[in-house]
CSV table of C-alpha atoms and ligand atoms in Angstrom, one decimal:
chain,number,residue,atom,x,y,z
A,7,UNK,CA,-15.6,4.5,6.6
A,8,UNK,CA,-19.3,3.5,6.9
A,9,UNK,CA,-21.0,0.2,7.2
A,10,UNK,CA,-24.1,0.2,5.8
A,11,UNK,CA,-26.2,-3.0,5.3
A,12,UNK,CA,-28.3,-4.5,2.0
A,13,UNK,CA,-31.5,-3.8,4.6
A,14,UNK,CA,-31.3,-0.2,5.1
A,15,UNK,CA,-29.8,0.8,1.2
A,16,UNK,CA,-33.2,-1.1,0.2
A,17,UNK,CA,-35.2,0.4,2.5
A,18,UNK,CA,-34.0,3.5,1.8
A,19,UNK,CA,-34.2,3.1,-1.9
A,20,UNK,CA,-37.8,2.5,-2.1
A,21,UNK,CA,-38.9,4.6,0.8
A,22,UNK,CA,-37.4,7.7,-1.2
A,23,UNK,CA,-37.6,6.4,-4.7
A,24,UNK,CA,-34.7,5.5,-5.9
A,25,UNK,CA,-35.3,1.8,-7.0
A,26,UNK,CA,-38.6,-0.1,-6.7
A,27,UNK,CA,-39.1,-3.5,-7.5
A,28,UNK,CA,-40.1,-4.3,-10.9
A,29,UNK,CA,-44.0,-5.2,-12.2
A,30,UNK,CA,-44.3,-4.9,-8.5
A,31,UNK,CA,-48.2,-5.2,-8.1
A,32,UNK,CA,-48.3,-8.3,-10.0
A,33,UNK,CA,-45.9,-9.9,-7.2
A,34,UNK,CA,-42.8,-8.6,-9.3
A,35,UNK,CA,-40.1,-10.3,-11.8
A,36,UNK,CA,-37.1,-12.2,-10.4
A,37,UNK,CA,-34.5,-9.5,-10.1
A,38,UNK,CA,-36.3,-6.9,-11.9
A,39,UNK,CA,-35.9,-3.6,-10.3
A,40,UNK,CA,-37.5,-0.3,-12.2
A,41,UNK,CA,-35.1,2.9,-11.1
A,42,UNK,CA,-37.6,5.9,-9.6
A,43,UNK,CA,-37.5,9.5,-10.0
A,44,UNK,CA,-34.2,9.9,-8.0
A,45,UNK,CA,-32.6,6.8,-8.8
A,46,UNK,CA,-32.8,7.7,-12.6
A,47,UNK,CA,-31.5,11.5,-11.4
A,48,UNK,CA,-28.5,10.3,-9.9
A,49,UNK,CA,-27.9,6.9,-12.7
A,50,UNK,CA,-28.1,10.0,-15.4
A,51,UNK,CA,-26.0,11.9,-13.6
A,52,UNK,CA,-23.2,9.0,-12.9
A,53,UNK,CA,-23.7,8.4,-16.7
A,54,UNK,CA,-23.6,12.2,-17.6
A,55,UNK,CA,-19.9,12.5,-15.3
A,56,UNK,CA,-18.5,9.4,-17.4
A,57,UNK,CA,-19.6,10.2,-21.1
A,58,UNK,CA,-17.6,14.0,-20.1
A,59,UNK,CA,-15.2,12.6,-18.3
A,60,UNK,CA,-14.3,9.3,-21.1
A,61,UNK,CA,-15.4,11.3,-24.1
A,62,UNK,CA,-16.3,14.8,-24.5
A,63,UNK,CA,-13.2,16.1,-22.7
A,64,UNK,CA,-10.7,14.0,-24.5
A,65,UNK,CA,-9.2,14.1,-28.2
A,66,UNK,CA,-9.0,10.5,-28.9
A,67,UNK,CA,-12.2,9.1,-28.2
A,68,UNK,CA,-15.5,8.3,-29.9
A,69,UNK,CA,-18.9,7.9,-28.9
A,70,UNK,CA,-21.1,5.4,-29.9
A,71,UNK,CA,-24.7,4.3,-29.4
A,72,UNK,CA,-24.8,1.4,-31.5
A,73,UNK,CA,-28.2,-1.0,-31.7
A,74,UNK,CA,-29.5,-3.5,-29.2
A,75,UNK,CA,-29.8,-6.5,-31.7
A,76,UNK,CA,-27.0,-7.4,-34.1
A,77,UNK,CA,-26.5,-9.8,-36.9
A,78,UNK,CA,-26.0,-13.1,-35.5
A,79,UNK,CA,-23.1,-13.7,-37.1
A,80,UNK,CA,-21.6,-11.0,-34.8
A,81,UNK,CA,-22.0,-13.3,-31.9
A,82,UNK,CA,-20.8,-16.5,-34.2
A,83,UNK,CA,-17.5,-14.4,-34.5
A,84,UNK,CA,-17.0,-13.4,-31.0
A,85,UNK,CA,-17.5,-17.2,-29.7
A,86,UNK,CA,-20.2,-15.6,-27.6
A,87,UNK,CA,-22.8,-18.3,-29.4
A,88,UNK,CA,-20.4,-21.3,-29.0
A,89,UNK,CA,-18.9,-20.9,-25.6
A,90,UNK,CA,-20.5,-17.6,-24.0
A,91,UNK,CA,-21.6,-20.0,-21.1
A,92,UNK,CA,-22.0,-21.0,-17.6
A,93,UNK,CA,-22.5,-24.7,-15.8
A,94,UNK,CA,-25.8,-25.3,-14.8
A,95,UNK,CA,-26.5,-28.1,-12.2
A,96,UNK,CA,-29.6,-29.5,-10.5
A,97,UNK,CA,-30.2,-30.6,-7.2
A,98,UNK,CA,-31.5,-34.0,-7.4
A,99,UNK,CA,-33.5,-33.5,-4.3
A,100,UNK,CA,-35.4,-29.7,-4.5
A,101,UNK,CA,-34.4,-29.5,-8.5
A,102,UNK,CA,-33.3,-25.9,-7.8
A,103,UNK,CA,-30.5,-24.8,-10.2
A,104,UNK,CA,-27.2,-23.1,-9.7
A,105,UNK,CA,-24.1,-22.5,-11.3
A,106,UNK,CA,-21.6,-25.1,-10.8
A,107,UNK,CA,-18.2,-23.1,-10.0
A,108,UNK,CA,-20.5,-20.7,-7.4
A,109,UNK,CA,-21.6,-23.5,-5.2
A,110,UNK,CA,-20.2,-23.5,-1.6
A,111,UNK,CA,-16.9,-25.1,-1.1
A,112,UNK,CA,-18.4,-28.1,0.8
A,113,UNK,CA,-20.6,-28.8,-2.6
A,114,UNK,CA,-24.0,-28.7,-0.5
A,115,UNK,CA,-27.3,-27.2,-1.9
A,116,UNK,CA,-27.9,-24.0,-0.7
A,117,UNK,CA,-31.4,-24.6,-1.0
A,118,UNK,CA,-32.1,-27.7,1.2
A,119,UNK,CA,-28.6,-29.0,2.3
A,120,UNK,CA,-28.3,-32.1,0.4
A,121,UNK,CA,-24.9,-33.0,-1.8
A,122,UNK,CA,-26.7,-35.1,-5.0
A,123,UNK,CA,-26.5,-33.1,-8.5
A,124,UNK,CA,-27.0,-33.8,-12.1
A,125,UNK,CA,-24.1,-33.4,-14.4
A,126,UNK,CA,-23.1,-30.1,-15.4
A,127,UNK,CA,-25.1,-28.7,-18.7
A,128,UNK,CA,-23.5,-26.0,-20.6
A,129,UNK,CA,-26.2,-23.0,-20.4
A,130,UNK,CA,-25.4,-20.3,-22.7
A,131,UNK,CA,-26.5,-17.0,-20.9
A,132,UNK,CA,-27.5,-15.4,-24.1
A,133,UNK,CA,-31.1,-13.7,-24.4
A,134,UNK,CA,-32.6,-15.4,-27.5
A,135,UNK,CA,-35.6,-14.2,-29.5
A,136,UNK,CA,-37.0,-14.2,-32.8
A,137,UNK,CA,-36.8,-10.9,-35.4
A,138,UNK,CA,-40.8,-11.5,-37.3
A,139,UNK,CA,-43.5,-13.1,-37.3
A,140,UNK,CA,-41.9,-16.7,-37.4
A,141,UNK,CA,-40.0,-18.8,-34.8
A,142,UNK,CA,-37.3,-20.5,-36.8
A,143,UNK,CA,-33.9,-20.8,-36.6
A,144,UNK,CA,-33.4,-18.8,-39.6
A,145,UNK,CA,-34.9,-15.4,-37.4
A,146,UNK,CA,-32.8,-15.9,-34.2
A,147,UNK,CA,-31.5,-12.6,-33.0
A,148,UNK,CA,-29.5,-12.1,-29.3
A,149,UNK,CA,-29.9,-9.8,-27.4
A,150,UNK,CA,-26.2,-8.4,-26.6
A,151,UNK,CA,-24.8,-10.0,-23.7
A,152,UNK,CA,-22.2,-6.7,-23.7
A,153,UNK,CA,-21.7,-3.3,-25.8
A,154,UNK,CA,-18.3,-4.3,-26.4
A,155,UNK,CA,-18.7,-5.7,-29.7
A,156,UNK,CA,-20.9,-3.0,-31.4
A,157,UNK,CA,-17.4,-0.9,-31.1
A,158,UNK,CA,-15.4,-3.9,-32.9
A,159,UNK,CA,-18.1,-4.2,-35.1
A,160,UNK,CA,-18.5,-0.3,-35.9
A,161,UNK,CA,-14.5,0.4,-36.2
A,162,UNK,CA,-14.6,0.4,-40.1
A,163,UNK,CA,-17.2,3.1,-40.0
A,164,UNK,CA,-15.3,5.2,-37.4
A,165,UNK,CA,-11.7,4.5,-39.3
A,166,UNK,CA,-13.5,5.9,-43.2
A,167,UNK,CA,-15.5,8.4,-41.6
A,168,UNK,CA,-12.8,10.1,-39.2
A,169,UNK,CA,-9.4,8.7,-40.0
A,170,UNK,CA,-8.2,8.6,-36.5
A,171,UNK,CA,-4.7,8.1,-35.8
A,172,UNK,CA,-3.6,5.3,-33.4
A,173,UNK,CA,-4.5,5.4,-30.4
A,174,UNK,CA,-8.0,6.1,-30.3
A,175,UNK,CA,-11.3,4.3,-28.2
A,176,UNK,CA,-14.6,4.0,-29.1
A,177,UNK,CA,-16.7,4.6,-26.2
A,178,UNK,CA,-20.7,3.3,-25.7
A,179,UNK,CA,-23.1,3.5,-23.1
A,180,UNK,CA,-26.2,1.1,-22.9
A,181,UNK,CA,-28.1,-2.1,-22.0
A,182,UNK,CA,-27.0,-5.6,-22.3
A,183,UNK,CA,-28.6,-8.9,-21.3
A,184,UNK,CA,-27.3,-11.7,-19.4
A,185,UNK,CA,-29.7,-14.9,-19.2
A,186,UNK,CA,-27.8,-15.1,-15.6
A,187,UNK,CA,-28.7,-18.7,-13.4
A,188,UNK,CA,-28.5,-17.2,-10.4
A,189,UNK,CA,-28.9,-13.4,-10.2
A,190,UNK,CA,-29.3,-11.3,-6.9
A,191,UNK,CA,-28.0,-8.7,-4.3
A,192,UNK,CA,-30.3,-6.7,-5.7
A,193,UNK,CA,-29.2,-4.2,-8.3
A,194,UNK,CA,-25.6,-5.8,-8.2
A,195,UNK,CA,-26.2,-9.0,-10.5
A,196,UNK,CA,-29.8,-8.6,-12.6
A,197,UNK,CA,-30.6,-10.1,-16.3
A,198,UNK,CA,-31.1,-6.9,-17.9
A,199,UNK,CA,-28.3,-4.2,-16.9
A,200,UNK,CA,-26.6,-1.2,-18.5
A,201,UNK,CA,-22.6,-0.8,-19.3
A,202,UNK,CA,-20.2,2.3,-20.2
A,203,UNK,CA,-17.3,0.2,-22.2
A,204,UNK,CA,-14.7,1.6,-24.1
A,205,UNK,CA,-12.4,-0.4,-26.3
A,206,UNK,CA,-9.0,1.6,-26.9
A,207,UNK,CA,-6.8,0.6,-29.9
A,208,UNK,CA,-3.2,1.0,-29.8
A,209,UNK,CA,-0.7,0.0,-32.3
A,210,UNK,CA,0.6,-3.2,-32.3
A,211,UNK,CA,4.2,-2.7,-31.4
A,212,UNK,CA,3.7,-0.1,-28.9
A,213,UNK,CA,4.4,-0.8,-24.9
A,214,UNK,CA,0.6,-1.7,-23.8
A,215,UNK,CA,1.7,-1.7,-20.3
A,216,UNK,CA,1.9,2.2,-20.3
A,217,UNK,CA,-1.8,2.8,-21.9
A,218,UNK,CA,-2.6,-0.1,-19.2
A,219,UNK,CA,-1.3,1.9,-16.3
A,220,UNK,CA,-3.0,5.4,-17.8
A,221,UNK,CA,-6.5,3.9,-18.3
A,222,UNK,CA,-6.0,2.3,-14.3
A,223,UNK,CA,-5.2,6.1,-13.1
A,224,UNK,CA,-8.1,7.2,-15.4
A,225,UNK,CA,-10.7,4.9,-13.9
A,226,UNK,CA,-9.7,5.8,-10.2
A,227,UNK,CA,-9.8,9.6,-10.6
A,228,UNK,CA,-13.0,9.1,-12.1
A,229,UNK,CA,-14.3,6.7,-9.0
A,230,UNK,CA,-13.6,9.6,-7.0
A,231,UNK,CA,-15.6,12.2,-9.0
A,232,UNK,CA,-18.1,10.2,-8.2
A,233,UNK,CA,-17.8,9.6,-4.9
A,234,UNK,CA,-16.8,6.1,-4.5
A,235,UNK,CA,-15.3,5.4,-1.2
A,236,UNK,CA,-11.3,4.6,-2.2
A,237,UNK,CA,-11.1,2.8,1.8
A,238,UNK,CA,-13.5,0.0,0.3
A,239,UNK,CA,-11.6,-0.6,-3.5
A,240,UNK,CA,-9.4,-3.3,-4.0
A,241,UNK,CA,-7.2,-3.7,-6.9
A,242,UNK,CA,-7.9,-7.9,-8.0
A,243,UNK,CA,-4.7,-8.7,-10.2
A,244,UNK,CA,-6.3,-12.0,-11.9
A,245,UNK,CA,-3.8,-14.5,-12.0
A,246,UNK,CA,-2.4,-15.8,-15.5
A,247,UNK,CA,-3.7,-19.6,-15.1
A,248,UNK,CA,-7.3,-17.9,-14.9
A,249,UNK,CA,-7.0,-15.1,-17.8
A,250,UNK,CA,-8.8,-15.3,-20.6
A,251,UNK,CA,-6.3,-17.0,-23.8
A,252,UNK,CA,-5.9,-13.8,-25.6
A,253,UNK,CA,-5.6,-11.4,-22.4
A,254,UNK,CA,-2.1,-11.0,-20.6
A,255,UNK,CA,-3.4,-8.4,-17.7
A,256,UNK,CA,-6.9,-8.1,-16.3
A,257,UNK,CA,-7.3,-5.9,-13.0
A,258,UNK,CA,-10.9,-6.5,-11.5
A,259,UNK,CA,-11.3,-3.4,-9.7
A,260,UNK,CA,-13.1,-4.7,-6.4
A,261,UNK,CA,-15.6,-2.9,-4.1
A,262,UNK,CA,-17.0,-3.9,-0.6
A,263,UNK,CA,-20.5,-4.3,-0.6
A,264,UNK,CA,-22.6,-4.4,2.0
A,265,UNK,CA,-22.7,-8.3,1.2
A,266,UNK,CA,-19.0,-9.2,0.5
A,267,UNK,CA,-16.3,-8.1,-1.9
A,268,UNK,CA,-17.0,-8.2,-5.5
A,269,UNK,CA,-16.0,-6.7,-8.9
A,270,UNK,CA,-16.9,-3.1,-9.6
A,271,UNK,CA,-15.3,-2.4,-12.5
A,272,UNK,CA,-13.0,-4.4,-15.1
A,273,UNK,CA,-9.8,-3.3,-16.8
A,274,UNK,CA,-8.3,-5.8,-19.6
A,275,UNK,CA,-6.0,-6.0,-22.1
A,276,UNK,CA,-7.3,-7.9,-24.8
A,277,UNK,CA,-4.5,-7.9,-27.8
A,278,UNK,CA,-5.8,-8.4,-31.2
A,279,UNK,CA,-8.4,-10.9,-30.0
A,280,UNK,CA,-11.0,-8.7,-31.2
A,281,UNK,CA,-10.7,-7.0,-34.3
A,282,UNK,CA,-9.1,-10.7,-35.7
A,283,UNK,CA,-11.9,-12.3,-34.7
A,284,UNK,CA,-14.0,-9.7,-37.0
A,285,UNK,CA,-11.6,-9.5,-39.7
A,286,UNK,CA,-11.1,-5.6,-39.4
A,287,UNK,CA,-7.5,-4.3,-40.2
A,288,UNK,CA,-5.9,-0.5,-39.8
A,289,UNK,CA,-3.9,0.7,-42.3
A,290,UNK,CA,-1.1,3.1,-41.1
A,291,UNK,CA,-0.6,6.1,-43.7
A,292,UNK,CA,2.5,7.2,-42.4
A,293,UNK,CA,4.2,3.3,-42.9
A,294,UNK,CA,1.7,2.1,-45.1
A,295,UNK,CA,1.4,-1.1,-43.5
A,296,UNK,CA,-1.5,-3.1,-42.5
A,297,UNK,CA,-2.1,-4.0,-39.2
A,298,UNK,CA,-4.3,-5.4,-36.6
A,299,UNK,CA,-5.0,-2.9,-33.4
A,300,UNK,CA,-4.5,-4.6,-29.9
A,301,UNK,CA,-7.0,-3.6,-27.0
A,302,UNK,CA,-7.4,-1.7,-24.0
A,303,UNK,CA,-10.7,-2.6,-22.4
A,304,UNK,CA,-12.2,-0.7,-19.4
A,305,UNK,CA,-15.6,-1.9,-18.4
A,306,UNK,CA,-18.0,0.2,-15.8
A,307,UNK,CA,-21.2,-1.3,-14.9
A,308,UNK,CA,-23.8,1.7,-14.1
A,309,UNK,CA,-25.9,-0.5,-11.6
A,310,UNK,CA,-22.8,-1.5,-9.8
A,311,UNK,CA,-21.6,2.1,-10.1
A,312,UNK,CA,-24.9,3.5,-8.4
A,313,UNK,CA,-24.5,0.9,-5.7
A,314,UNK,CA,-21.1,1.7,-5.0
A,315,UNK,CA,-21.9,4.9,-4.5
A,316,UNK,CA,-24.9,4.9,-2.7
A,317,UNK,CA,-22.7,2.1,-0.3
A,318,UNK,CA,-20.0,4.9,-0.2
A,319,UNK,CA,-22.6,8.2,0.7
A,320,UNK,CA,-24.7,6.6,3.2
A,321,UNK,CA,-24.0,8.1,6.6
A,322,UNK,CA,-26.3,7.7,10.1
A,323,UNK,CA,-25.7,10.3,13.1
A,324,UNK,CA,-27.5,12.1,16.0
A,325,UNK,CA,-28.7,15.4,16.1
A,326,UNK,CA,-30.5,16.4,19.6
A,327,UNK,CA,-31.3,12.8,20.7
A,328,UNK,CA,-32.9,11.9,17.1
A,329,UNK,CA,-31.2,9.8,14.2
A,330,UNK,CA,-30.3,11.2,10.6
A,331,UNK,CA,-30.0,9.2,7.9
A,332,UNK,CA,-27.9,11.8,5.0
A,333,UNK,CA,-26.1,10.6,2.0
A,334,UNK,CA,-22.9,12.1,1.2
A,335,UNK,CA,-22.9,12.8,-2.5
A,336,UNK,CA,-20.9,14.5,-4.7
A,337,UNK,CA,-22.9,17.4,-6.0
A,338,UNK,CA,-22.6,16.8,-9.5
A,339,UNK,CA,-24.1,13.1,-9.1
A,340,UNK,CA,-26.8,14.0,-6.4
A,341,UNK,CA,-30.5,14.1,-8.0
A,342,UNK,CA,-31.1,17.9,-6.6
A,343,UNK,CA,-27.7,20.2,-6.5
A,344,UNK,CA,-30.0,22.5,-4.1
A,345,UNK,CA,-33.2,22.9,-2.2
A,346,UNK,CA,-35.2,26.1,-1.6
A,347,UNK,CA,-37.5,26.6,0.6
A,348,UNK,CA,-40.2,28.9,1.7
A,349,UNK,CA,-39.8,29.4,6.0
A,350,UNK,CA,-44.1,29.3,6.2
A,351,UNK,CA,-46.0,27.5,4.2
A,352,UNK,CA,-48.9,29.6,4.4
A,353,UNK,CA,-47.3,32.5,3.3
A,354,UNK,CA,-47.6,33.9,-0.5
A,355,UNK,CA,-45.2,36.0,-0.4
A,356,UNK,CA,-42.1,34.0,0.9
A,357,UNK,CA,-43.7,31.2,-1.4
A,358,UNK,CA,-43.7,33.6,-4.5
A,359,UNK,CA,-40.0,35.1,-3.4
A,360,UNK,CA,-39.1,31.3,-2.9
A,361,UNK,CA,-39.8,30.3,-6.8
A,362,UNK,CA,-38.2,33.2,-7.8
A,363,UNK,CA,-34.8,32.3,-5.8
A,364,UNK,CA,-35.5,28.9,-7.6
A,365,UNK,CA,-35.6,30.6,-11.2
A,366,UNK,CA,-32.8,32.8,-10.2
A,367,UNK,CA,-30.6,29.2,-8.9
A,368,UNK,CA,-31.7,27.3,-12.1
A,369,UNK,CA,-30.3,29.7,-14.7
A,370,UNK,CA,-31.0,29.7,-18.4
A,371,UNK,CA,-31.6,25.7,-18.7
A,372,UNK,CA,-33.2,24.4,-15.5
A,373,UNK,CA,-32.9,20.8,-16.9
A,374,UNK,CA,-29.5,21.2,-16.4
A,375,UNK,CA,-29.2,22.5,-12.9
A,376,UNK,CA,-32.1,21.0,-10.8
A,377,UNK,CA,-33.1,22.7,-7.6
A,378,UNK,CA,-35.7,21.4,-5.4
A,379,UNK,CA,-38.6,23.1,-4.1
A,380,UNK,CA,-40.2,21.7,-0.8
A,381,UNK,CA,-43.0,23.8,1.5
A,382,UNK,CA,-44.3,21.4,3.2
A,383,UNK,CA,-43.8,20.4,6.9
A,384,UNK,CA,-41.7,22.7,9.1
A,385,UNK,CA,-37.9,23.5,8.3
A,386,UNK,CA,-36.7,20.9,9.8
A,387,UNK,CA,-38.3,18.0,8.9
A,388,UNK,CA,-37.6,19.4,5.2
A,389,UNK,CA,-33.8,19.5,5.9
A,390,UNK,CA,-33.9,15.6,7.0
A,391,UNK,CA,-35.8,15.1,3.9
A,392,UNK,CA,-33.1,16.5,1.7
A,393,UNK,CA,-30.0,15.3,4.0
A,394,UNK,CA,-31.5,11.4,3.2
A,395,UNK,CA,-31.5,12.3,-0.7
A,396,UNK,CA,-27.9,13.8,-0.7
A,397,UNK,CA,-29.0,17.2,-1.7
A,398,UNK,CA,-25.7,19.5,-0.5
A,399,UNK,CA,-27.2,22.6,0.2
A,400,UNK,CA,-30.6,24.0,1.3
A,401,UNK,CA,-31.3,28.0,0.8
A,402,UNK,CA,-34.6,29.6,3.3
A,403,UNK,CA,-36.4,32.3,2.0
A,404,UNK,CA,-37.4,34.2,5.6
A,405,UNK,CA,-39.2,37.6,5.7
A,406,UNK,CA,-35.6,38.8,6.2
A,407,UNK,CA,-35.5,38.1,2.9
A,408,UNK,CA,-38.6,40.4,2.1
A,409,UNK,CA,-36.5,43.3,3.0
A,410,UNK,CA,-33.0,43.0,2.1
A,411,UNK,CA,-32.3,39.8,-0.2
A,412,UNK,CA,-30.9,37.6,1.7
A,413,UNK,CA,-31.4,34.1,2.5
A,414,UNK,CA,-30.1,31.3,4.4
A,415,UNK,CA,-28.0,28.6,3.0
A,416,UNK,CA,-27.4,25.5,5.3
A,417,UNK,CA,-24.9,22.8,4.3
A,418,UNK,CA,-25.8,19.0,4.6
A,419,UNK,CA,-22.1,17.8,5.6
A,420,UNK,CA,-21.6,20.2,8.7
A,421,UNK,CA,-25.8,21.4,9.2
A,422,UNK,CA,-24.1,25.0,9.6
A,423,UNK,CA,-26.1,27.7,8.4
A,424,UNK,CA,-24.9,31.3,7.1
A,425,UNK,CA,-27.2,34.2,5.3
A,426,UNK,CA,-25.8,35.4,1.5
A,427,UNK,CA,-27.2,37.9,-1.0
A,428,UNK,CA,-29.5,36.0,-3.6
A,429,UNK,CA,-27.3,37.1,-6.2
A,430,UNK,CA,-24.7,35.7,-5.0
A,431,UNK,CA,-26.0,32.0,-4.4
A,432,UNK,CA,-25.7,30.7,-8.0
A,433,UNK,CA,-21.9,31.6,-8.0
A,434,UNK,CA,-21.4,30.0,-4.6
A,435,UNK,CA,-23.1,26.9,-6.1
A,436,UNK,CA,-20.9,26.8,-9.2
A,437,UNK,CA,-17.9,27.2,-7.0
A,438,UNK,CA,-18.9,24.2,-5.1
A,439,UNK,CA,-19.5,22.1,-8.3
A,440,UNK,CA,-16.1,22.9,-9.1
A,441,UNK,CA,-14.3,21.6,-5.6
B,30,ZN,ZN1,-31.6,-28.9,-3.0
């Protein structure tokens, strides 16, 4: 297991471009971070692994990309506009603000020390704004606060359209707003973030346990597809007094960050909470009875899930008296699955041979294989470049190469290097995707 601190992850992120902070050159936004060329390489790739793994390889789930702003009355029906809320308190003395139930145990302001508040305000964390030209209550609109309801929301459409047969999820992938009081760590907790939810429906009768216990197994295979360190996971049974009424099991799937252990991921079962609170209904063809679906609900965060597994790849070690800072990705989520390079920069040929090797790795649709091409500096400057971005392999075009096709591939785990045919270097990358 590595330790890796909020410092050097930060550092690291903006250094390389993964994350920068947000509206930056006019002194930034509170807890607005913008995600760089790599950091958006590896986010899509994270969300690429889930929407396969959750959707496109399974029968009994549908995908959904609902809008951003719903009716009102679709937050009036989930409660999220009468109690979707947190307690806001003032100190009397610096008139910073904090949420109640996350000041310290001793109750002092964590801002200047002293112990005299205001009374709690309900704050609800909703985004509001206004849909046209005029700001009246009549043209409020939210933005969501989750996904989840656009698939309660959208179950009619997917019951006429499809006729699925119990069970069956809906699955979603996209932003949400939280008007949070007191956001931070930086990408962990931020106003404007992005969730993969999907809300399973199983018949009322059946044992919920079992679909609980599959979709727990699910989530953990899929952690480590991605690479999230299993040593730093911790399965958060919340206990009954503090479930949500309707729920009778949530697991908060727990990760340790660099600043403490918090949840990663959330796995609930939600009953007919839901679709009740909608009015939706399923009727059974085979019975024909009415009746109201209960829930399944696992929740993925994709911030928290690229901070996870950056906090999970990061790795420091010494190579002839000099640090190396390498991140141990998976090579389906790293931005680059390869790197080519030429051995001299100043050399056409080996340049020209180099692009073609890239071609060649790339295949038919480069978008969806994408190799990086780096001449600059010398060889091994280049391989510290690509070790600190988690690319897994490197391949060196020589002048061996010139005269009998071969090249050099050196792997980023071990730093060994061993020479292969260029035609075979495609196939030993697609063998390695598949390990
Ligand atoms: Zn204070």
């Amino acid at each position: 297991m590595n330790n890796v601190s909020m410092d050097q992850l930060i550092s690291l992120c903006k250094r390389r471009g993964f994350i920068f902070p947000g509206s930056e050159i006019y002194g930034g936004l509170a807890n607005a971070w913008d995600f760089g060329p790599l950091g958006v390489a590896l986010k899509n790739n994270i969300k690429r692994s889930w929407w396969q793994t959750f959707v496109e390889e399974r029968d009994d789930m549908y995908g959904l990309d609902a809008a951003l702003l719903m009716n009102r009355k679709v937050w009036q029906a989930s409660g999220h506009e009468s109690t979707f809320s947190d307690p806001l308190i003032e100190c009397k003395n610096c008139h910073e603000r904090f949420r109640e139930d996350q000041l310290p145990p001793e109750k002092k302001c964590p801002s200047c020390g002293k112990q005299e508040f205001t009374q709690p305000q309900q704050f609800n964390l909703m985004l509001k704004t206004f849909l046209g030209p005029a700001e009246e209550d009549a043209n409020i609109v939210y933005f969501r606060p989750e996904t989840a309801q656009a698939m309660f929301v959208d179950f009619k459409q997917i019951v006429d359209t499809y006729s699925p047969k119990l069970p069956f999820g809906i699955a979603q992938i996209g932003k949400a707003f939280r008007n949070e009081i007191t956001p931070g760590n930086f990408i962990f907790r931020t106003r404007e973030f992005e969730q993969m939810e999907i809300e399973y429906f199983i018949k009322p009768g059946d044992d919920w346990n079992v679909y609980f216990e599959q979709w727990l197994a699910a989530m953990k295979a899929w952690m480590k597809k991605i690479g999230i360190d299993q040593n730093k996971t911790h399965d958060l049974e919340v206990p009954k007094e503090e479930l949500a009424h309707y729920s009778k099991r949530t697991i908060d799937i727990e990760f340790d960050f660099p600043f403490g252990r918090k949840e990663l991921y959330g796995l609930a079962y939600r009953g007919d909470f839901d679709l009740t609170n909608h009015k939706q209904e399923y009727f059974n063809e085979e019975t024909k009875e009415r009746v109201v679906p209960h829930v399944i609900e696992p929740s993925f965060g994709v911030e928290r899930s690229v901070l996870a597994v950056l906090a999970s790849a990061y790795q420091e070690d010494e190579i002839e008296g000099e640090k190396r800072t390498w991140l141990n990705l998976p090579m389906r989520i790293a931005p680059y699955r390869a790197a080519v390079f030429p051995l001299l920069s100043n050399k056409p040929e080996l340049i020209e041979k180099a692009q073609e090797v890239r071609k060649e790795l790339q295949g038919a649709w480069p978008g969806f294989f994408p190799i990086a091409f780096d001449k600059s500096g010398n060889i091994g400057k280049r391989y510290r470049r690509q070790d600190e971005i988690g690319t897994p392999y490197c391949f060196t075009v020589d002048f061996q190469t010139l005269q009998d096709n071969t090249i050099t591939v050196r792997d980023r785990n071990t730093m060994k290097q061993e020479r292969i045919v260029i035609a075979e270097a495609r196939k030993f990358l697609e063998e390695k995707l598949r390990e």
